[in-house]
Amino acid sequence: MDRSVLAGSLWPAILVVGAVGGVAAQGPGGRVIDGVRIVDNFARRSAPIAFTLAAKPTLDLGGLKASPDDEFSPNGGYLNGVRLSDGRWAVIDESRIRFFNPAGRQLAVVGRKGGGPGEFQQITGICRTRGDTLVVNDPINGRVTIVAPNVRIVRSVAVGRADLPWGGGCFDDGTFVLVTAAPSVGGDRYMQLVLRRLDGRTTQTLGPFWQSTPDRFLPASQPLWRRAAGSTSAIRGCTKCGCTPPRGR
């Protein structure tokens, strides 16, 4: 049976039953029947146009290529990218970082599958810090890799099982924040935020916070740290994170 036909035949019946059961009062934003507000929307064909899409996309990366090696991996799962100051794009693609010019033409590829130097198992995050330096995260290999704007790998830093926050994690002063597991409290699972420099040194740790999947509470739109006069201080409380601190802290 055609589900669209079924849905179309049931909705009028539901509305009729509701109308019989109570008195309809027309008010701002629709009608009220038995305390339920019903809003009548325009049919899509006659609805006013709010915006229109351009005939051509502003940027088109990837797609089918003559060589499969030049295509994005279907096994990536974390396809994401950042724009550099000169207009280039750096896009993570499972075990590689692809660089594109502003027009979308691929310029270079960094990395390959593996656990050795210059290799990645699964890149899950990328962010850009000062001088267009890139920080990419590979939690399976337990390290972050620093990539220079000339697409050369500068160093890899062992960080264990850690993640960059969703949507970023880099600051303009050359530091970045990672989400890592914290010691459990009373059998519960906790996370912590670790601020690191590009050489791998830890400068500050914030937490612990209770949550088994902490990176969900780190939207890029909310700053994690504030810097003033060379000092660093946490400005987002636990209630902002949507989590609960361990007892006694």
CSV table of N, CA and C in Angstrom, one decimal, residues 25-161:
chain,number,residue,atom,x,y,z
A,25,ALA,N,-11.4,27.9,18.1
A,25,ALA,CA,-11.2,29.4,18.3
A,25,ALA,C,-10.0,29.9,17.5
A,26,GLN,N,-10.3,30.8,16.6
A,26,GLN,CA,-9.2,31.3,15.8
A,26,GLN,C,-8.4,32.4,16.6
A,27,GLY,N,-7.1,32.2,16.7
A,27,GLY,CA,-6.3,33.1,17.4
A,27,GLY,C,-5.0,33.4,16.7
A,28,PRO,N,-4.1,34.1,17.2
A,28,PRO,CA,-2.8,34.4,16.6
A,28,PRO,C,-2.0,33.1,16.4
A,29,GLY,N,-1.6,32.8,15.2
A,29,GLY,CA,-0.8,31.6,14.9
A,29,GLY,C,-1.6,30.4,14.7
A,30,GLY,N,-2.9,30.5,14.5
A,30,GLY,CA,-3.7,29.3,14.2
A,30,GLY,C,-5.0,29.1,15.0
A,31,ARG,N,-5.6,28.0,15.0
A,31,ARG,CA,-6.8,27.7,15.7
A,31,ARG,C,-6.5,26.8,16.9
A,32,VAL,N,-7.4,27.0,17.9
A,32,VAL,CA,-7.3,26.2,19.2
A,32,VAL,C,-8.5,25.3,19.3
A,33,ILE,N,-8.3,24.0,19.3
A,33,ILE,CA,-9.3,23.0,19.5
A,33,ILE,C,-9.0,22.2,20.7
A,34,ASP,N,-9.9,22.2,21.7
A,34,ASP,CA,-9.7,21.4,22.9
A,34,ASP,C,-8.4,21.7,23.5
A,35,GLY,N,-7.9,22.9,23.5
A,35,GLY,CA,-6.6,23.3,24.1
A,35,GLY,C,-5.4,23.0,23.2
A,36,VAL,N,-5.7,22.5,22.0
A,36,VAL,CA,-4.6,22.1,21.1
A,36,VAL,C,-4.5,23.2,20.0
A,37,ARG,N,-3.4,23.8,19.8
A,37,ARG,CA,-3.2,24.8,18.7
A,37,ARG,C,-2.9,24.2,17.4
A,38,ILE,N,-3.7,24.5,16.4
A,38,ILE,CA,-3.5,23.9,15.1
A,38,ILE,C,-3.1,25.1,14.2
A,39,VAL,N,-1.9,25.0,13.6
A,39,VAL,CA,-1.4,26.0,12.7
A,39,VAL,C,-1.5,25.5,11.2
A,40,ASP,N,-2.1,26.3,10.4
A,40,ASP,CA,-2.2,26.0,9.0
A,40,ASP,C,-1.0,26.6,8.2
A,41,ASN,N,-0.3,25.7,7.6
A,41,ASN,CA,0.9,26.1,6.8
A,41,ASN,C,0.5,26.2,5.3
A,42,PHE,N,1.3,27.0,4.6
A,42,PHE,CA,1.1,27.1,3.2
A,42,PHE,C,1.5,25.8,2.5
A,43,ALA,N,0.9,25.5,1.4
A,43,ALA,CA,1.4,24.4,0.6
A,43,ALA,C,2.7,24.8,0.0
A,44,ARG,N,3.6,23.8,-0.1
A,44,ARG,CA,5.0,24.1,-0.6
A,44,ARG,C,5.0,24.9,-1.9
A,45,ARG,N,4.1,24.5,-2.8
A,45,ARG,CA,4.1,25.2,-4.1
A,45,ARG,C,3.7,26.7,-4.0
A,46,SER,N,2.9,27.0,-3.0
A,46,SER,CA,2.4,28.4,-2.9
A,46,SER,C,3.1,29.2,-1.8
A,47,ALA,N,4.0,28.5,-1.1
A,47,ALA,CA,4.7,29.2,0.1
A,47,ALA,C,5.7,30.2,-0.5
A,48,PRO,N,5.8,31.3,0.3
A,48,PRO,CA,6.7,32.4,-0.2
A,48,PRO,C,8.2,31.9,-0.1
A,49,ILE,N,9.0,32.3,-1.0
A,49,ILE,CA,10.4,31.9,-1.2
A,49,ILE,C,11.2,32.7,-0.1
A,50,ALA,N,11.9,31.9,0.8
A,50,ALA,CA,12.7,32.5,1.8
A,50,ALA,C,14.1,32.8,1.3
A,51,PHE,N,14.6,31.8,0.5
A,51,PHE,CA,16.0,32.0,-0.1
A,51,PHE,C,16.1,31.0,-1.3
A,52,THR,N,17.0,31.3,-2.2
A,52,THR,CA,17.2,30.5,-3.3
A,52,THR,C,18.7,30.0,-3.4
A,53,LEU,N,18.9,28.8,-3.9
A,53,LEU,CA,20.2,28.3,-4.0
A,53,LEU,C,20.8,28.7,-5.3
A,54,ALA,N,22.1,29.0,-5.3
A,54,ALA,CA,22.8,29.4,-6.5
A,54,ALA,C,22.8,28.3,-7.5
A,55,ALA,N,22.9,28.6,-8.8
A,55,ALA,CA,23.0,27.6,-9.9
A,55,ALA,C,24.2,26.7,-9.7
A,56,LYS,N,25.3,27.3,-9.2
A,56,LYS,CA,26.5,26.5,-9.1
A,56,LYS,C,27.0,26.6,-7.6
A,57,PRO,N,27.6,25.5,-7.1
A,57,PRO,CA,28.1,25.5,-5.7
A,57,PRO,C,29.2,26.5,-5.6
A,58,THR,N,29.4,27.1,-4.4
A,58,THR,CA,30.5,27.9,-4.2
A,58,THR,C,31.8,27.2,-4.2
A,59,LEU,N,31.8,26.0,-3.7
A,59,LEU,CA,33.0,25.1,-3.6
A,59,LEU,C,32.6,23.7,-3.8
A,60,ASP,N,33.3,22.9,-4.6
A,60,ASP,CA,32.9,21.5,-4.8
A,60,ASP,C,34.2,20.7,-4.7
A,61,LEU,N,34.3,19.9,-3.6
A,61,LEU,CA,35.5,19.1,-3.4
A,61,LEU,C,35.2,17.6,-3.5
A,62,GLY,N,36.1,16.9,-4.0
A,62,GLY,CA,35.9,15.4,-4.1
A,62,GLY,C,35.1,15.0,-5.3
A,63,GLY,N,34.3,14.0,-5.2
A,63,GLY,CA,33.6,13.4,-6.3
A,63,GLY,C,34.4,12.3,-7.0
A,64,LEU,N,33.8,11.8,-8.1
A,64,LEU,CA,34.5,10.8,-8.9
A,64,LEU,C,35.7,11.3,-9.6
A,65,LYS,N,36.8,10.6,-9.6
A,65,LYS,CA,38.0,11.0,-10.3
A,65,LYS,C,38.5,9.8,-11.2
A,66,ALA,N,39.4,10.2,-12.0
A,66,ALA,CA,40.0,9.2,-12.9
A,66,ALA,C,40.7,8.1,-12.1
A,67,SER,N,41.3,8.4,-11.0
A,67,SER,CA,42.0,7.5,-10.1
A,67,SER,C,41.2,7.4,-8.8
A,68,PRO,N,40.9,6.2,-8.3
A,68,PRO,CA,40.2,6.1,-7.0
A,68,PRO,C,41.0,6.7,-5.9
A,69,ASP,N,42.4,6.7,-6.0
A,69,ASP,CA,43.2,7.3,-5.0
A,69,ASP,C,43.0,8.8,-4.8
A,70,ASP,N,42.4,9.4,-5.7
A,70,ASP,CA,42.1,10.9,-5.6
A,70,ASP,C,40.7,11.1,-5.1
A,71,GLU,N,40.0,10.1,-4.8
A,71,GLU,CA,38.6,10.3,-4.2
A,71,GLU,C,38.6,10.1,-2.7
A,72,PHE,N,37.6,10.8,-2.1
A,72,PHE,CA,37.5,10.6,-0.6
A,72,PHE,C,37.1,9.2,-0.3
A,73,SER,N,37.7,8.7,0.8
A,73,SER,CA,37.4,7.3,1.2
A,73,SER,C,35.9,7.2,1.7
A,74,PRO,N,35.2,6.1,1.3
A,74,PRO,CA,33.9,5.9,1.8
A,74,PRO,C,33.9,5.4,3.2
A,75,ASN,N,35.1,5.1,3.8
A,75,ASN,CA,35.2,4.5,5.1
A,75,ASN,C,35.6,5.6,6.1
A,76,GLY,N,35.7,6.8,5.7
A,76,GLY,CA,36.2,7.9,6.6
A,76,GLY,C,35.4,8.1,7.8
A,77,GLY,N,34.2,8.6,7.6
A,77,GLY,CA,33.3,8.8,8.7
A,77,GLY,C,33.5,10.1,9.5
A,78,TYR,N,34.6,10.8,9.3
A,78,TYR,CA,34.9,12.0,10.0
A,78,TYR,C,35.3,13.1,9.0
A,79,LEU,N,34.7,13.1,7.8
A,79,LEU,CA,35.1,14.1,6.7
A,79,LEU,C,34.9,15.5,7.2
A,80,ASN,N,36.0,16.2,7.3
A,80,ASN,CA,35.9,17.6,7.9
A,80,ASN,C,37.1,18.3,7.3
A,81,GLY,N,37.0,19.7,7.3
A,81,GLY,CA,38.1,20.4,6.8
A,81,GLY,C,38.2,21.8,7.4
A,82,VAL,N,39.3,22.5,7.1
A,82,VAL,CA,39.5,23.9,7.6
A,82,VAL,C,40.1,24.7,6.4
A,83,ARG,N,39.8,26.0,6.4
A,83,ARG,CA,40.3,26.9,5.4
A,83,ARG,C,41.5,27.6,5.9
A,84,LEU,N,42.5,27.7,5.1
A,84,LEU,CA,43.8,28.4,5.4
A,84,LEU,C,43.7,29.8,5.0
A,85,SER,N,44.6,30.6,5.5
A,85,SER,CA,44.5,32.1,5.3
A,85,SER,C,44.7,32.4,3.8
A,86,ASP,N,45.4,31.6,3.0
A,86,ASP,CA,45.6,31.9,1.6
A,86,ASP,C,44.5,31.3,0.7
A,87,GLY,N,43.4,30.8,1.3
A,87,GLY,CA,42.3,30.3,0.6
A,87,GLY,C,42.3,28.8,0.3
A,88,ARG,N,43.4,28.1,0.6
A,88,ARG,CA,43.4,26.7,0.5
A,88,ARG,C,42.6,26.0,1.5
A,89,TRP,N,42.2,24.7,1.2
A,89,TRP,CA,41.5,23.9,2.1
A,89,TRP,C,42.3,22.7,2.5
A,90,ALA,N,42.2,22.3,3.8
A,90,ALA,CA,42.8,21.1,4.3
A,90,ALA,C,41.7,20.2,4.8
A,91,VAL,N,41.5,19.0,4.2
A,91,VAL,CA,40.4,18.1,4.5
A,91,VAL,C,40.9,16.8,4.9
A,92,ILE,N,40.4,16.3,6.1
A,92,ILE,CA,40.8,15.0,6.6
A,92,ILE,C,40.0,13.9,5.9
A,93,ASP,N,40.7,12.8,5.5
A,93,ASP,CA,40.0,11.8,4.8
A,93,ASP,C,40.6,10.4,5.3
A,94,GLU,N,40.0,9.9,6.3
A,94,GLU,CA,40.4,8.7,7.0
A,94,GLU,C,41.9,8.7,7.4
A,95,SER,N,42.8,8.3,6.6
A,95,SER,CA,44.2,8.2,6.9
A,95,SER,C,45.0,9.2,6.1
A,96,ARG,N,44.4,10.2,5.5
A,96,ARG,CA,45.1,11.2,4.7
A,96,ARG,C,44.5,12.6,5.0
A,97,ILE,N,45.4,13.6,4.7
A,97,ILE,CA,45.0,15.0,4.7
A,97,ILE,C,45.1,15.5,3.3
A,98,ARG,N,44.0,15.9,2.7
A,98,ARG,CA,44.0,16.4,1.3
A,98,ARG,C,44.0,17.9,1.3
A,99,PHE,N,44.9,18.5,0.5
A,99,PHE,CA,44.9,20.0,0.3
A,99,PHE,C,44.4,20.4,-1.0
A,100,PHE,N,43.5,21.4,-1.0
A,100,PHE,CA,42.9,21.9,-2.3
A,100,PHE,C,43.1,23.4,-2.4
A,101,ASN,N,43.2,23.8,-3.7
A,101,ASN,CA,43.3,25.3,-3.9
A,101,ASN,C,41.9,25.9,-3.7
A,102,PRO,N,41.8,27.2,-3.8
A,102,PRO,CA,40.5,27.8,-3.6
A,102,PRO,C,39.5,27.4,-4.6
A,103,ALA,N,39.9,27.0,-5.8
A,103,ALA,CA,39.0,26.5,-6.8
A,103,ALA,C,38.5,25.1,-6.6
A,104,GLY,N,39.1,24.4,-5.7
A,104,GLY,CA,38.8,23.0,-5.5
A,104,GLY,C,39.7,21.9,-6.1
A,105,ARG,N,40.8,22.4,-6.7
A,105,ARG,CA,41.7,21.4,-7.3
A,105,ARG,C,42.6,20.9,-6.3
A,106,GLN,N,42.8,19.6,-6.3
A,106,GLN,CA,43.7,18.9,-5.3
A,106,GLN,C,45.1,19.3,-5.5
A,107,LEU,N,45.8,19.7,-4.5
A,107,LEU,CA,47.2,20.1,-4.6
A,107,LEU,C,48.2,19.1,-4.0
A,108,ALA,N,47.8,18.5,-2.9
A,108,ALA,CA,48.8,17.6,-2.3
A,108,ALA,C,48.0,16.7,-1.3
A,109,VAL,N,48.6,15.5,-1.0
A,109,VAL,CA,48.0,14.6,-0.1
A,109,VAL,C,49.1,14.2,0.9
A,110,VAL,N,48.8,14.3,2.2
A,110,VAL,CA,49.7,13.9,3.3
A,110,VAL,C,49.2,12.7,4.0
A,111,GLY,N,50.0,11.7,4.3
A,111,GLY,CA,49.7,10.6,5.1
A,111,GLY,C,49.2,9.4,4.3
A,112,ARG,N,49.2,8.3,5.0
A,112,ARG,CA,48.7,7.0,4.4
A,112,ARG,C,48.3,6.1,5.6
A,113,LYS,N,47.7,5.0,5.3
A,113,LYS,CA,47.3,4.1,6.3
A,113,LYS,C,48.4,3.4,7.0
A,114,GLY,N,48.4,3.4,8.4
A,114,GLY,CA,49.4,2.7,9.1
A,114,GLY,C,49.7,3.3,10.5
A,115,GLY,N,50.7,2.8,11.2
A,115,GLY,CA,51.0,3.3,12.5
A,115,GLY,C,52.4,3.8,12.6
A,116,GLY,N,53.1,3.9,11.5
A,116,GLY,CA,54.5,4.5,11.5
A,116,GLY,C,54.5,6.0,11.3
A,117,PRO,N,55.7,6.5,11.2
A,117,PRO,CA,55.8,8.0,11.0
A,117,PRO,C,55.1,8.4,9.7
A,118,GLY,N,54.4,9.5,9.9
A,118,GLY,CA,53.6,10.1,8.7
A,118,GLY,C,52.4,9.2,8.3
A,119,GLU,N,52.0,8.3,9.2
A,119,GLU,CA,50.9,7.4,8.9
A,119,GLU,C,49.8,7.6,9.9
A,120,PHE,N,48.5,7.3,9.5
A,120,PHE,CA,47.4,7.5,10.3
A,120,PHE,C,46.5,6.3,10.2
A,121,GLN,N,45.8,5.9,11.3
A,121,GLN,CA,44.8,4.8,11.3
A,121,GLN,C,43.4,5.4,11.0
A,122,GLN,N,43.1,6.5,11.8
A,122,GLN,CA,41.8,7.1,11.6
A,122,GLN,C,41.8,8.5,12.1
A,123,ILE,N,41.9,9.5,11.2
A,123,ILE,CA,41.9,10.9,11.6
A,123,ILE,C,40.5,11.3,11.9
A,124,THR,N,40.3,11.8,13.1
A,124,THR,CA,38.9,12.1,13.6
A,124,THR,C,38.7,13.6,13.7
A,125,GLY,N,39.8,14.4,13.7
A,125,GLY,CA,39.6,15.9,13.9
A,125,GLY,C,40.7,16.6,13.3
A,126,ILE,N,40.5,17.9,13.0
A,126,ILE,CA,41.5,18.8,12.5
A,126,ILE,C,41.1,20.2,12.9
A,127,CYS,N,42.1,21.0,13.2
A,127,CYS,CA,41.9,22.4,13.5
A,127,CYS,C,43.1,23.2,13.1
A,128,ARG,N,43.0,24.5,13.0
A,128,ARG,CA,44.0,25.4,12.5
A,128,ARG,C,44.4,26.4,13.6
A,129,THR,N,45.7,26.5,13.9
A,129,THR,CA,46.2,27.5,14.9
A,129,THR,C,47.1,28.5,14.1
A,130,ARG,N,47.9,29.3,14.9
A,130,ARG,CA,48.6,30.4,14.3
A,130,ARG,C,49.5,30.0,13.2
A,131,GLY,N,49.6,30.9,12.2
A,131,GLY,CA,50.5,30.6,11.1
A,131,GLY,C,50.0,29.5,10.2
A,132,ASP,N,48.7,29.2,10.2
A,132,ASP,CA,48.1,28.1,9.4
A,132,ASP,C,48.7,26.7,9.8
A,133,THR,N,49.2,26.6,11.0
A,133,THR,CA,49.7,25.3,11.4
A,133,THR,C,48.4,24.4,11.8
A,134,LEU,N,48.5,23.2,11.3
A,134,LEU,CA,47.3,22.3,11.5
A,134,LEU,C,47.6,21.3,12.6
A,135,VAL,N,46.6,21.0,13.4
A,135,VAL,CA,46.6,19.9,14.4
A,135,VAL,C,45.6,18.8,14.0
A,136,VAL,N,46.1,17.6,13.7
A,136,VAL,CA,45.1,16.5,13.4
A,136,VAL,C,45.2,15.4,14.4
A,137,ASN,N,44.1,14.8,14.7
A,137,ASN,CA,44.0,13.8,15.8
A,137,ASN,C,43.8,12.4,15.2
A,138,ASP,N,44.6,11.5,15.8
A,138,ASP,CA,44.4,10.1,15.4
A,138,ASP,C,44.3,9.3,16.7
A,139,PRO,N,43.1,9.1,17.3
A,139,PRO,CA,43.0,8.4,18.6
A,139,PRO,C,43.4,7.0,18.5
A,140,ILE,N,43.3,6.3,17.4
A,140,ILE,CA,43.7,4.9,17.4
A,140,ILE,C,45.2,4.7,17.5
A,141,ASN,N,46.0,5.6,16.9
A,141,ASN,CA,47.4,5.6,17.1
A,141,ASN,C,47.8,6.3,18.4
A,142,GLY,N,46.8,7.0,19.0
A,142,GLY,CA,47.1,7.7,20.3
A,142,GLY,C,48.0,8.9,20.1
A,143,ARG,N,47.8,9.7,19.1
A,143,ARG,CA,48.7,10.8,18.9
A,143,ARG,C,48.1,11.9,18.1
A,144,VAL,N,48.6,13.1,18.2
A,144,VAL,CA,48.2,14.2,17.4
A,144,VAL,C,49.4,14.5,16.5
A,145,THR,N,49.2,15.0,15.3
A,145,THR,CA,50.3,15.3,14.4
A,145,THR,C,50.2,16.8,14.0
A,146,ILE,N,51.3,17.4,14.0
A,146,ILE,CA,51.4,18.9,13.7
A,146,ILE,C,51.9,19.0,12.2
A,147,VAL,N,51.1,19.7,11.4
A,147,VAL,CA,51.4,19.8,10.0
A,147,VAL,C,51.6,21.3,9.7
A,148,ALA,N,52.7,21.6,9.0
A,148,ALA,CA,53.0,23.0,8.6
A,148,ALA,C,52.2,23.4,7.4
A,149,PRO,N,52.1,24.7,7.2
A,149,PRO,CA,51.3,25.1,6.0
A,149,PRO,C,51.9,24.7,4.7
A,150,ASN,N,53.2,24.4,4.7
A,150,ASN,CA,53.9,23.8,3.4
A,150,ASN,C,53.6,22.4,3.2
A,151,VAL,N,52.6,21.8,3.9
A,151,VAL,CA,52.1,20.4,3.9
A,151,VAL,C,53.1,19.4,4.4
A,152,ARG,N,54.1,19.8,5.2
A,152,ARG,CA,55.1,18.9,5.7
A,152,ARG,C,54.7,18.6,7.2
A,153,ILE,N,54.9,17.4,7.6
A,153,ILE,CA,54.7,17.0,9.0
A,153,ILE,C,55.8,17.5,9.8
A,154,VAL,N,55.5,18.2,10.9
A,154,VAL,CA,56.5,18.8,11.8
A,154,VAL,C,56.9,17.8,12.8
A,155,ARG,N,55.8,17.2,13.5
A,155,ARG,CA,56.1,16.3,14.6
A,155,ARG,C,54.8,15.5,14.9
A,156,SER,N,54.9,14.4,15.6
A,156,SER,CA,53.8,13.7,16.2
A,156,SER,C,54.0,13.7,17.7
A,157,VAL,N,52.9,13.9,18.4
A,157,VAL,CA,52.9,13.9,19.9
A,157,VAL,C,52.0,12.8,20.4
A,158,ALA,N,52.6,12.0,21.2
A,158,ALA,CA,51.8,10.9,21.9
A,158,ALA,C,50.9,11.5,22.9
A,159,VAL,N,49.6,11.3,22.8
A,159,VAL,CA,48.6,11.8,23.8
A,159,VAL,C,47.7,10.7,24.3
A,160,GLY,N,47.8,9.5,23.9
A,160,GLY,CA,46.9,8.4,24.3
A,160,GLY,C,45.6,8.6,23.6
A,161,ARG,N,44.6,8.0,24.2
A,161,ARG,CA,43.2,8.0,23.7
A,161,ARG,C,42.6,9.4,24.0
